[in-house]
mmCIF file of C-alpha atoms and ligand atoms in Angstrom:
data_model
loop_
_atom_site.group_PDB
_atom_site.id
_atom_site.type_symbol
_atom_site.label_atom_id
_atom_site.label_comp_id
_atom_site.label_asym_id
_atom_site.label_seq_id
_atom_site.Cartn_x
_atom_site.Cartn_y
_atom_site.Cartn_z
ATOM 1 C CA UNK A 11 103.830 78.269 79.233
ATOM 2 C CA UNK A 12 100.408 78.205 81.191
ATOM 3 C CA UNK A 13 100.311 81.245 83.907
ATOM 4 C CA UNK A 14 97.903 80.655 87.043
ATOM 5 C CA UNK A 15 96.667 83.907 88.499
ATOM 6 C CA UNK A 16 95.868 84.696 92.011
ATOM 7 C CA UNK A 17 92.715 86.822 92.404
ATOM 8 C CA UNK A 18 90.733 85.496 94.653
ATOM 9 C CA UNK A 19 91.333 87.819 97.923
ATOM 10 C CA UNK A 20 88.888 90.086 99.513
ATOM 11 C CA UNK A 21 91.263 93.328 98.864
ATOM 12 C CA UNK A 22 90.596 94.704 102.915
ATOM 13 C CA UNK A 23 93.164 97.430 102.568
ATOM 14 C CA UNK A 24 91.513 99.081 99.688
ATOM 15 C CA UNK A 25 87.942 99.298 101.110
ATOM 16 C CA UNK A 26 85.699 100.688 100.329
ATOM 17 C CA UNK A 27 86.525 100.424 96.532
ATOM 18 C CA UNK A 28 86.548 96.725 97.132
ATOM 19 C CA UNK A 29 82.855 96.282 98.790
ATOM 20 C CA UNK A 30 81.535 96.619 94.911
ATOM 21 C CA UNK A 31 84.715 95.014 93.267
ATOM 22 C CA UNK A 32 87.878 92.445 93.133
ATOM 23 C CA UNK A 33 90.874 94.901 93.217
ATOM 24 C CA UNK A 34 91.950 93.252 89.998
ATOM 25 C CA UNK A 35 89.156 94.957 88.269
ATOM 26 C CA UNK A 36 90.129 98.322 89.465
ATOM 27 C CA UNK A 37 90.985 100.935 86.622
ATOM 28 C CA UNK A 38 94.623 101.422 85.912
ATOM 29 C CA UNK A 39 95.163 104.325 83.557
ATOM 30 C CA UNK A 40 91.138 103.821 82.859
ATOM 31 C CA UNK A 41 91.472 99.337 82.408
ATOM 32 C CA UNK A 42 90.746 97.319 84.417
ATOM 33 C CA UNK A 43 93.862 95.939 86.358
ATOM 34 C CA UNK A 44 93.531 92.558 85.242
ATOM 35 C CA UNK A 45 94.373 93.564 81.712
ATOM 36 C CA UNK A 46 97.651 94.939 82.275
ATOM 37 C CA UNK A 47 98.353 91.465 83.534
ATOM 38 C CA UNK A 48 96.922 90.019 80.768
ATOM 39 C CA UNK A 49 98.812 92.830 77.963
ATOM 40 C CA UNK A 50 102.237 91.096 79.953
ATOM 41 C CA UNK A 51 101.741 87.636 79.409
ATOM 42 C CA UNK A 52 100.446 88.423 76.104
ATOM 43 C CA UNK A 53 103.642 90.316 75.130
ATOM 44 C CA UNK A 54 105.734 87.433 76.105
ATOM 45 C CA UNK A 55 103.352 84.998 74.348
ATOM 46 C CA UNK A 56 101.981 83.886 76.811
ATOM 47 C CA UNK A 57 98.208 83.181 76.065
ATOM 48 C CA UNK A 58 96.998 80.361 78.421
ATOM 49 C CA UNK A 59 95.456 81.423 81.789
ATOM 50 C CA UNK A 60 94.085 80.447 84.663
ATOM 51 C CA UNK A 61 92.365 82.920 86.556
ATOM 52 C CA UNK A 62 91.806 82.197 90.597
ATOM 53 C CA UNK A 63 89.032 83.673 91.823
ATOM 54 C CA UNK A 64 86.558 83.566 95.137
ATOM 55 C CA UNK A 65 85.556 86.665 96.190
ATOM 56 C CA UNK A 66 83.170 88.289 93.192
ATOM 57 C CA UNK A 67 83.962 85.538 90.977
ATOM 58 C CA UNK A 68 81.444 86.336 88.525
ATOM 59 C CA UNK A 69 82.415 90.137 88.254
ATOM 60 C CA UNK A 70 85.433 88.654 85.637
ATOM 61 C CA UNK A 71 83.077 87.168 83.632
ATOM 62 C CA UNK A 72 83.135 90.006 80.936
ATOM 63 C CA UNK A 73 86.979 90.297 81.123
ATOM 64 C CA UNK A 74 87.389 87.018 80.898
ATOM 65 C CA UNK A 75 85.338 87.278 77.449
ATOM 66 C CA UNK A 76 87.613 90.279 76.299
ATOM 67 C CA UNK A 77 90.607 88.124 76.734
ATOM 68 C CA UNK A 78 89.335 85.521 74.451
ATOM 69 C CA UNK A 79 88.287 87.810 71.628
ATOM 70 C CA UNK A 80 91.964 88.853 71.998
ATOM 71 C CA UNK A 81 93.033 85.328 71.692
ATOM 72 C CA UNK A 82 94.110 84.095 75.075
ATOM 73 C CA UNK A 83 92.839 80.867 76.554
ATOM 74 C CA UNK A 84 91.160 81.557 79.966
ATOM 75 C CA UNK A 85 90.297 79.259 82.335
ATOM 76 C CA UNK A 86 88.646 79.726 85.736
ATOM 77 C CA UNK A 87 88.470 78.521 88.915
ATOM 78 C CA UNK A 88 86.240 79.200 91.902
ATOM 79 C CA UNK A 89 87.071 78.931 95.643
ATOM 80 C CA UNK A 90 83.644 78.936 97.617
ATOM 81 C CA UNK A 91 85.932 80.310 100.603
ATOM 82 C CA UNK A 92 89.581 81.063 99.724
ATOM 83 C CA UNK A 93 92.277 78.912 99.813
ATOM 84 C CA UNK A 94 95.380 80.916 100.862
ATOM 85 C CA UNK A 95 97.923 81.460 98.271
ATOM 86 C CA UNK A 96 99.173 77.825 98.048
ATOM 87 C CA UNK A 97 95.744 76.305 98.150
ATOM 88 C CA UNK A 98 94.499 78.119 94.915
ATOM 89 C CA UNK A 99 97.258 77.115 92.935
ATOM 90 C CA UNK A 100 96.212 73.043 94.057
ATOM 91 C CA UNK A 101 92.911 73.783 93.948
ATOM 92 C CA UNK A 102 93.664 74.524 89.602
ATOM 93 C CA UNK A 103 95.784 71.426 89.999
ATOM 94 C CA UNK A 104 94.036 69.596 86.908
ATOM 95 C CA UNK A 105 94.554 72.361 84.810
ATOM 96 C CA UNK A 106 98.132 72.305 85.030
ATOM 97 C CA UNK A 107 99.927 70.039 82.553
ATOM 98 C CA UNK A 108 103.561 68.375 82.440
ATOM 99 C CA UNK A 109 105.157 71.456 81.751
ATOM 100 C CA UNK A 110 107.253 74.275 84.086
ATOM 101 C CA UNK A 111 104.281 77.315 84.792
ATOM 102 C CA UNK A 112 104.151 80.999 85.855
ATOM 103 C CA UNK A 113 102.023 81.856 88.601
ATOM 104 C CA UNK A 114 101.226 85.673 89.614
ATOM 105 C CA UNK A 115 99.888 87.816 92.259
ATOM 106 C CA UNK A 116 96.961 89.132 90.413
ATOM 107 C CA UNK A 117 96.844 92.516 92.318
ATOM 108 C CA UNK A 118 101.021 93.092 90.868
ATOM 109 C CA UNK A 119 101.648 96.100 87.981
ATOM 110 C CA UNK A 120 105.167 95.035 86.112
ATOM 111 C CA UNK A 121 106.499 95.185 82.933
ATOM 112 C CA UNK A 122 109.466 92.681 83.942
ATOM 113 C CA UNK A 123 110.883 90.185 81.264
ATOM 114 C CA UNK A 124 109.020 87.307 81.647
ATOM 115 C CA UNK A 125 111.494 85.559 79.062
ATOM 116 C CA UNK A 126 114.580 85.520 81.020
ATOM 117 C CA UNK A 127 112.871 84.729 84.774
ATOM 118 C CA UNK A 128 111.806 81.658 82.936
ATOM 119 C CA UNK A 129 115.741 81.356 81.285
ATOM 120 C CA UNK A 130 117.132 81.819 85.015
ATOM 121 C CA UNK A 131 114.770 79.087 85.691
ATOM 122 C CA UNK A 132 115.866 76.759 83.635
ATOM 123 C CA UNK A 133 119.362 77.465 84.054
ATOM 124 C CA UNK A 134 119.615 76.771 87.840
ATOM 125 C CA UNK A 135 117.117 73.664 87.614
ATOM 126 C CA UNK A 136 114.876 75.335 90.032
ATOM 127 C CA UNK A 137 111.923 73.645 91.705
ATOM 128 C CA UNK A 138 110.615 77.125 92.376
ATOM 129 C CA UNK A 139 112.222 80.508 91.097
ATOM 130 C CA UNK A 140 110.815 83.516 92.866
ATOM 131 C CA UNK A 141 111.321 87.133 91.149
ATOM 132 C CA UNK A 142 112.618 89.727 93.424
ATOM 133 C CA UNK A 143 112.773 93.463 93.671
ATOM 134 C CA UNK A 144 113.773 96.098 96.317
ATOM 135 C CA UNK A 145 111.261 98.487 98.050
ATOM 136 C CA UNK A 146 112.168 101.140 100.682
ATOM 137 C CA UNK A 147 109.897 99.146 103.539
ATOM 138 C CA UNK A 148 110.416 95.355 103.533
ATOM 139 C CA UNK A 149 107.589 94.986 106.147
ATOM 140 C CA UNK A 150 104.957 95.271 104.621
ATOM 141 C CA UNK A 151 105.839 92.232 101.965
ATOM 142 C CA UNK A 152 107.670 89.073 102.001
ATOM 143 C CA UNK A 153 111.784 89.261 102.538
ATOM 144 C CA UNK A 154 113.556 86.616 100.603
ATOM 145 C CA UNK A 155 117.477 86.719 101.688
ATOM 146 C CA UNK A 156 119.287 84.213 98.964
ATOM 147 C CA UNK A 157 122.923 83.497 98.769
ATOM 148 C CA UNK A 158 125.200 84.498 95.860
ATOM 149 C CA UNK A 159 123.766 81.937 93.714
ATOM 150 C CA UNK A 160 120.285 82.942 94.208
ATOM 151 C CA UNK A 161 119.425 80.109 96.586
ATOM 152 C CA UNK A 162 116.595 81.201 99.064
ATOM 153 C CA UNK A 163 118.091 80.819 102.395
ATOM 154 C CA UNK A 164 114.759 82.094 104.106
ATOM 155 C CA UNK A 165 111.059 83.088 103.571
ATOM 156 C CA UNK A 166 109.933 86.090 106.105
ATOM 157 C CA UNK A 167 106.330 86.935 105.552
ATOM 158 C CA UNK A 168 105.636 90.921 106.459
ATOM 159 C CA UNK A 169 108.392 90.776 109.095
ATOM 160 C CA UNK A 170 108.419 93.554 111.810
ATOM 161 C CA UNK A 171 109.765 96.817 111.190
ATOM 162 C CA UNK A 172 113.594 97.544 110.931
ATOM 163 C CA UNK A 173 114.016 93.730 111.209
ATOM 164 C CA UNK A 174 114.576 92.622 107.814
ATOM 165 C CA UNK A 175 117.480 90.919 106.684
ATOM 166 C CA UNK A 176 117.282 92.494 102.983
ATOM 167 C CA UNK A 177 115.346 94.830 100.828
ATOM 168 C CA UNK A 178 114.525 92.117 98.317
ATOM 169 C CA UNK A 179 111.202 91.246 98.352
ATOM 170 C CA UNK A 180 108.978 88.705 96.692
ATOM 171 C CA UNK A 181 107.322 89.950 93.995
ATOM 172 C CA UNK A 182 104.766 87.568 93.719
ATOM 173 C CA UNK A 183 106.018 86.090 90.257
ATOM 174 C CA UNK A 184 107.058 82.988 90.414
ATOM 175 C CA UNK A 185 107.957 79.939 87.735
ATOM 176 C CA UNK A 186 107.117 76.889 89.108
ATOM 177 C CA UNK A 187 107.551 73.015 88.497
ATOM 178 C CA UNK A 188 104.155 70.892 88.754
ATOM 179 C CA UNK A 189 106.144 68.860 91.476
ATOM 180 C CA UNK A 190 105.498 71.891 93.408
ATOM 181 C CA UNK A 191 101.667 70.991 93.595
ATOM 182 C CA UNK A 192 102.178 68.083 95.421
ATOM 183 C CA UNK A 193 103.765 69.681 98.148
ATOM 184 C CA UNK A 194 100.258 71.420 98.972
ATOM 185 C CA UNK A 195 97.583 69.392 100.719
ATOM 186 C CA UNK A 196 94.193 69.089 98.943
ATOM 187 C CA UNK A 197 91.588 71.400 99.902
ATOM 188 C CA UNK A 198 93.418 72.980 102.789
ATOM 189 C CA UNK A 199 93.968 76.570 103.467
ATOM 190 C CA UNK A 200 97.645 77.188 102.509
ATOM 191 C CA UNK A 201 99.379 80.038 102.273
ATOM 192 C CA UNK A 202 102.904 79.936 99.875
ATOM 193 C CA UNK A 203 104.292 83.021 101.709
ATOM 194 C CA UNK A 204 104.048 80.965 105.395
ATOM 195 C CA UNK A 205 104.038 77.208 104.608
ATOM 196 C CA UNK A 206 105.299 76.291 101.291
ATOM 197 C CA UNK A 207 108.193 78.407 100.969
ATOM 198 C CA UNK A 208 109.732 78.234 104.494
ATOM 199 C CA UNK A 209 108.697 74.568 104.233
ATOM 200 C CA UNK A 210 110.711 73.889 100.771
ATOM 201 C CA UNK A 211 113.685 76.657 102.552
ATOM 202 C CA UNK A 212 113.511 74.128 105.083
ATOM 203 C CA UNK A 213 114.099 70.853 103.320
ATOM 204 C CA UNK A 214 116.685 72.082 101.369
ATOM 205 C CA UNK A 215 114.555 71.615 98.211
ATOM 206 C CA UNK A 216 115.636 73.519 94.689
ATOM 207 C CA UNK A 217 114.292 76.928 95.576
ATOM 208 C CA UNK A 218 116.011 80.158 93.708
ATOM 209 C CA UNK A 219 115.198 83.704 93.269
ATOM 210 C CA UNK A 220 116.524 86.582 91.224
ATOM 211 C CA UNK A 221 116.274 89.615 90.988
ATOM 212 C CA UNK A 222 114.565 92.395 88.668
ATOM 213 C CA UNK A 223 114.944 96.496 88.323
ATOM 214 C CA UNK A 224 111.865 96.653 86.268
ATOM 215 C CA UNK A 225 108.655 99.031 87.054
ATOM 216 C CA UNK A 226 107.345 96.993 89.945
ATOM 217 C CA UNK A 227 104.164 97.751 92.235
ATOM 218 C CA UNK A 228 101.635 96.196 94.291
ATOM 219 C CA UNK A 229 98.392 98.139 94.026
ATOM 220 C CA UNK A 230 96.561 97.093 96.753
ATOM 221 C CA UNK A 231 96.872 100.016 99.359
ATOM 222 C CA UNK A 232 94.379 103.172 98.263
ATOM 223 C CA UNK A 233 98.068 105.126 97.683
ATOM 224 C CA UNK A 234 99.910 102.562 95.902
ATOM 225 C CA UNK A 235 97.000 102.002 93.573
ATOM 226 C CA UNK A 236 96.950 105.775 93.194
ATOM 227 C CA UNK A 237 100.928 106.005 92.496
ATOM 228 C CA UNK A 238 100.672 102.975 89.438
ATOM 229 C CA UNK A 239 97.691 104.928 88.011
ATOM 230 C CA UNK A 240 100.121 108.257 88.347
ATOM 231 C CA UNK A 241 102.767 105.728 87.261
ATOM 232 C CA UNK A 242 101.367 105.085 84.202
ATOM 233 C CA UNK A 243 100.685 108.983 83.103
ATOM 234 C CA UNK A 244 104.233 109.654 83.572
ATOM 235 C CA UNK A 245 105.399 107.058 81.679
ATOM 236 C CA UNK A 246 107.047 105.109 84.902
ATOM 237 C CA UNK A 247 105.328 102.075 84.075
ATOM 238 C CA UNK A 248 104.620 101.827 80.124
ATOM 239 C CA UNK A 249 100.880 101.429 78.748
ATOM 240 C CA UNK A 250 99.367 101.534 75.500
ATOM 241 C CA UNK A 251 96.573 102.669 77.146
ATOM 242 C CA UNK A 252 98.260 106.025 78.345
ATOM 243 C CA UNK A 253 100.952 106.156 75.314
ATOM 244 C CA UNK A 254 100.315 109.640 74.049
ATOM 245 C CA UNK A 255 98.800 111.675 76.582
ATOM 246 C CA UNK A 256 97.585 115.002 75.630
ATOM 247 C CA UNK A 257 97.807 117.054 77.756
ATOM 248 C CA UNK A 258 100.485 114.985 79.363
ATOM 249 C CA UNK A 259 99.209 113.016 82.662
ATOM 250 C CA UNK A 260 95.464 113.479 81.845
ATOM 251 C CA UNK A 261 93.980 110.867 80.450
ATOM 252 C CA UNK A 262 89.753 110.964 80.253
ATOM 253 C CA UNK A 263 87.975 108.704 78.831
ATOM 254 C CA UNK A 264 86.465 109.595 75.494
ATOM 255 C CA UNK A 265 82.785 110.055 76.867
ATOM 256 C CA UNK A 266 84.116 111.949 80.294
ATOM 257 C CA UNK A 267 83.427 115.656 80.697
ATOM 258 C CA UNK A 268 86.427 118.105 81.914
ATOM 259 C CA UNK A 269 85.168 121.586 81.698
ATOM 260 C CA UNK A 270 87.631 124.075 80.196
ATOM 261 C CA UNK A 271 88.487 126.319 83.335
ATOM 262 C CA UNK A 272 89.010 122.588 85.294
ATOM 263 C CA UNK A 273 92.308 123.037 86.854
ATOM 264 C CA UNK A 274 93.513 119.541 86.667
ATOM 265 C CA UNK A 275 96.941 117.323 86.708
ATOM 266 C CA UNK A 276 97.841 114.022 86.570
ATOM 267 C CA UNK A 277 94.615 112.665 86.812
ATOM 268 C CA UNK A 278 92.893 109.686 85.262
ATOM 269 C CA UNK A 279 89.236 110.641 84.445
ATOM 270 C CA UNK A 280 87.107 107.425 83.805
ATOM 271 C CA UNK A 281 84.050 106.883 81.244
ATOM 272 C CA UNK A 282 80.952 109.186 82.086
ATOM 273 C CA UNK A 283 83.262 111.043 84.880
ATOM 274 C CA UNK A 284 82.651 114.539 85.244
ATOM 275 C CA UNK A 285 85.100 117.594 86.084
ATOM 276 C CA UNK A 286 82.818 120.938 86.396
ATOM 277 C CA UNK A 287 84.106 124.169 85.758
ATOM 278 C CA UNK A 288 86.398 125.462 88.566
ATOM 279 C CA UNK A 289 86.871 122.143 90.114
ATOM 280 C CA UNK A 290 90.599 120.974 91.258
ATOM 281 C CA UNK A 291 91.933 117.749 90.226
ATOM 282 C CA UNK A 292 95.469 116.851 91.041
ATOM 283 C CA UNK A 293 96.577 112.942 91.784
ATOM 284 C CA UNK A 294 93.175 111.931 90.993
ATOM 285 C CA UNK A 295 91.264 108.651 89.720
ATOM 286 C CA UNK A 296 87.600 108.690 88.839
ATOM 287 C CA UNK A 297 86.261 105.848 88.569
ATOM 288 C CA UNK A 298 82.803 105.495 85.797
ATOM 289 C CA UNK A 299 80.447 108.396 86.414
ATOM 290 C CA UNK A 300 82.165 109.978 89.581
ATOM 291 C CA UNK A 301 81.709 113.930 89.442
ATOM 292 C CA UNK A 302 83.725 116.703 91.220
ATOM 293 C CA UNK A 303 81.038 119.795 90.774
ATOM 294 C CA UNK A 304 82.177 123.508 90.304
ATOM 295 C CA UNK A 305 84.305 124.243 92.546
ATOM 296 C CA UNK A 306 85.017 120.757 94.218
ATOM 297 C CA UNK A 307 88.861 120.131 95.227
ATOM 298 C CA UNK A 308 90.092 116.823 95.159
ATOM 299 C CA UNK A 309 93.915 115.610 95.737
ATOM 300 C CA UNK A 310 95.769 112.366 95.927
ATOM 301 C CA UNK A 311 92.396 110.725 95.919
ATOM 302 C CA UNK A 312 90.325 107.625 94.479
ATOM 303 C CA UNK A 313 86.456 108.663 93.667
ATOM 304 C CA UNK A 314 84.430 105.554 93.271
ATOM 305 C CA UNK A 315 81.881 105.046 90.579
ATOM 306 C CA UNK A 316 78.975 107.583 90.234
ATOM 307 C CA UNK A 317 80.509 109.135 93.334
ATOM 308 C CA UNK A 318 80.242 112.862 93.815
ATOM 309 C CA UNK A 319 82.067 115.330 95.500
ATOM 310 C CA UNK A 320 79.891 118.678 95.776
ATOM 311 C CA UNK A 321 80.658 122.308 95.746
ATOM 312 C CA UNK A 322 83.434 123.735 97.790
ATOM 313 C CA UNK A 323 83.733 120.332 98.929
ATOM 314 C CA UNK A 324 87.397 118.796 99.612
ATOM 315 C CA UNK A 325 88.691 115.830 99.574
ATOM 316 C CA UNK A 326 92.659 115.133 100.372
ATOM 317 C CA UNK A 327 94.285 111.175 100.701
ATOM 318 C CA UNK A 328 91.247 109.546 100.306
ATOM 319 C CA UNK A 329 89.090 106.483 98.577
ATOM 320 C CA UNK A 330 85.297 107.910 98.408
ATOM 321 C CA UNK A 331 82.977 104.791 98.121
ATOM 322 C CA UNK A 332 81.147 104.288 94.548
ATOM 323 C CA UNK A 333 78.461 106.592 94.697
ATOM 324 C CA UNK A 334 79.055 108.235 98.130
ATOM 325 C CA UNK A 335 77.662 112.087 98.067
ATOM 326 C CA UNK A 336 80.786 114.387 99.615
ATOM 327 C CA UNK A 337 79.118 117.838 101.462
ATOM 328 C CA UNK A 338 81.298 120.758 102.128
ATOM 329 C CA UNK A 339 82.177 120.895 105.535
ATOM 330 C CA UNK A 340 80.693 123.487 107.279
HETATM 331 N N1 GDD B 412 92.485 82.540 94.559
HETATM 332 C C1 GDD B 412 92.977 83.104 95.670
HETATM 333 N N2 GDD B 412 92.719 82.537 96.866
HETATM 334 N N3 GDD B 412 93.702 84.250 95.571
HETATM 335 C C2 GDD B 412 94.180 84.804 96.707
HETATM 336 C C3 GDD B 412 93.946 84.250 97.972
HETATM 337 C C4 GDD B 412 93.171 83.042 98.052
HETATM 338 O O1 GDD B 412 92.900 82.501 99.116
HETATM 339 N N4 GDD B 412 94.550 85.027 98.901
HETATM 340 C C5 GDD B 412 95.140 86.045 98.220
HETATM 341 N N5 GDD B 412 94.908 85.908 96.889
HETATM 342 C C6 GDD B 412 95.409 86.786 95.819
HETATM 343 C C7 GDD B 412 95.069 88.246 96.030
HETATM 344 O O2 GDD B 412 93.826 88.573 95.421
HETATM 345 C C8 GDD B 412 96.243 88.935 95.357
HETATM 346 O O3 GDD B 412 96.031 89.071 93.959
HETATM 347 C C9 GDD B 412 97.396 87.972 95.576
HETATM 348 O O4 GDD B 412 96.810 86.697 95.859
HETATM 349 C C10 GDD B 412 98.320 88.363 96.749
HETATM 350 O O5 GDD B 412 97.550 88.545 97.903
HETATM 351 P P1 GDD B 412 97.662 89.891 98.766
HETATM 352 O O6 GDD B 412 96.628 89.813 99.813
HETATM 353 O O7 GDD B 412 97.670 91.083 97.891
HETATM 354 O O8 GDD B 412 99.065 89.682 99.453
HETATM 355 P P2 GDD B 412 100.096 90.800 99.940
HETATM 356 O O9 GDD B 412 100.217 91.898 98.978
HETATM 357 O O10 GDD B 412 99.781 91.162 101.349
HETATM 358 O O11 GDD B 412 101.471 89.953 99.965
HETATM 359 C C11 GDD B 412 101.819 89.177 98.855
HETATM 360 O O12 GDD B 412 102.335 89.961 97.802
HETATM 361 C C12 GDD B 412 103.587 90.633 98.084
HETATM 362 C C13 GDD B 412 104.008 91.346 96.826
HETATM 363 O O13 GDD B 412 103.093 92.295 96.473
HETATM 364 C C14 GDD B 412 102.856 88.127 99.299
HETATM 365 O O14 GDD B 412 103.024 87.237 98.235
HETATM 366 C C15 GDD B 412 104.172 88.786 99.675
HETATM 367 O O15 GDD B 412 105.143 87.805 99.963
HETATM 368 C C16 GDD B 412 104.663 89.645 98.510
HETATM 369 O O16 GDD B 412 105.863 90.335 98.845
HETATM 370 MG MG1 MG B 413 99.159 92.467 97.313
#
């Protein structure tokens, strides 16, 4: 089975880490983003790809050659201004064959089974099958009330507050049929979340979701990126790449610097990264060269690359730009 995936947005909620960079590329547990994606498909043997992009296409370029050393089969496409959701997906309409596909919110950490989304799939003779999964605050994605059969009954992009009609969201995994393509005008702006969906909800066509309990997160808020990199120390979401931790929930990077005295916790300490003596670390990710000098506190925070936070400086809940200079306040 082919998988298309969706990375072509301009990641606005995770500025400024995203003026330099597609979210996608974004460390999680010190990899880029992207290659958790790719280590899913891959596990369920999955090795064909299509990778959506628009916004910093050409940043991919060298993960795109890492996945083909590993063996996967990557193509890409470019949209010179994005598409919307639906319109990406046409736009890589001649690199879709005959068969049923996956197609994935690139900016989604999972470890769900692939296998039997696709075997629910086939089973109801689905048009579309949507995977679902419940989060505390159904605003903020899109609510997908089915019946008992797992018929969608309605599509409700980001509805407001308290109005929801369930906690099942979409999870932006989806199995599709090719038919679905034609249901998307060419070269249009077209979002699946507020035209195709409703549209097939409305017309009665085969549309199904179901439902998963796996480790499930959108990283694409500064704190939920944060929470899937602290995810992934505690073991919450399983990664190779943070397997045997020790100590447990630090991972550094095998060129980083953490000086002895460093008091630091569940932090993810990227290549070239620096942690001076006396500094505080705790809920951290440091991006490629970022520094927190003697003395430096930093909590529940996102340093960009070569950033530095000085002496006695603090930083608390925040995303420092790549290579912004934090002062102490005086
Ligand atoms: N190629 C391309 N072109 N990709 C796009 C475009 C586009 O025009 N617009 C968005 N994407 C990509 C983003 O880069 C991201 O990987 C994915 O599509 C989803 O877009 P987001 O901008 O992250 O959407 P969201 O998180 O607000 O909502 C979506 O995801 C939720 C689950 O996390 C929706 O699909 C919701 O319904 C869903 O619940
Ligand atoms: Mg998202």
């Amino acid at each position: 089975m082919k998988a298309l995936i969706l990375a072509g947005g301009f990641g606005t909620r995770l500025r400024p880490l995203t003026y330099t960079r597609p979210k996608h590329l974004l460390p999680i547990a010190n990899r880029p983003h992207i290659e958790h994606v790719f280590d899913l498909l891959m596990g369920h043997g999955v090795t064909d790809v299509v990778l959506l992009t628009s916004y910093l296409a050409e940043t991919f370029d060298a993960i795109v050659e890492r996945g083909v050393k590993r063996g996967m089969t990557i193509a890409v496409t470019h949209e010179a201004e994005p598409l919307g959701t639906a319109g990406a997906l046409k736009n890589a309409e001649a690199l879709v064959s005959d068969g049923t596909f996956l197609a994935f919110n690139g900016d989604i950490l999972t470890d769900v089974d692939l296998g039997a989304l696709a075997d629910r799939h086939a089973a109801t003779g689905a048009e579309a099958t949507i995977l679902l999964t419940p989060v505390d605050d159904p605003s903020a994605y899109g609510v997908v009330p089915t019946d008992e059969d797992g018929r969608v009954l309605g599509f409700i992009e980001k509805p407001p507050l308290g109005e929801a009609p369930t906690n099942l969201i979409n999870a932006g995994v989806y199995v599709l049929e090719p038919s679905i393509l034609e249901r998307i005008p060419k070269g249009e702006v077209w979002s699946a979340e507020r035209r195709l969906f409703p549209g097939l909800v409305e017309e009665g066509a085969g549309l199904y979701a179901t439902g998963t309990d796996a480790y499930w997160m959108d990283i694409g808020t500064p704190r939920k990126y944060l929470q899937a990199n602290l995810d992934a120390l505690s073991g919450a979401y399983r990664t190779d790449a943070a397997a045997a931790l020790v100590p447990k929930e630090v991972l550094a990077a095998k060129d980083a610097f953490v000086a002895d005295d460093a008091m630091v916790s569940s932090a993810c300490i990227g290549p070239g990264a620096r942690v001076e003596a006396g500094a505080v670390l705790e809920r951290a990710v440091l991006l490629a060269g970022a520094r927190t000098a003697r003395g430096a506190e930093v909590r529940d925070s996102i340093l960009g690359e070569g950033a530095t936070v000085e002496a006695g400086a603090r930083v608390a809940d925040q995303a420092i730009a790549d290579h912004e200079v934090v002062r102490p306040s005086s």
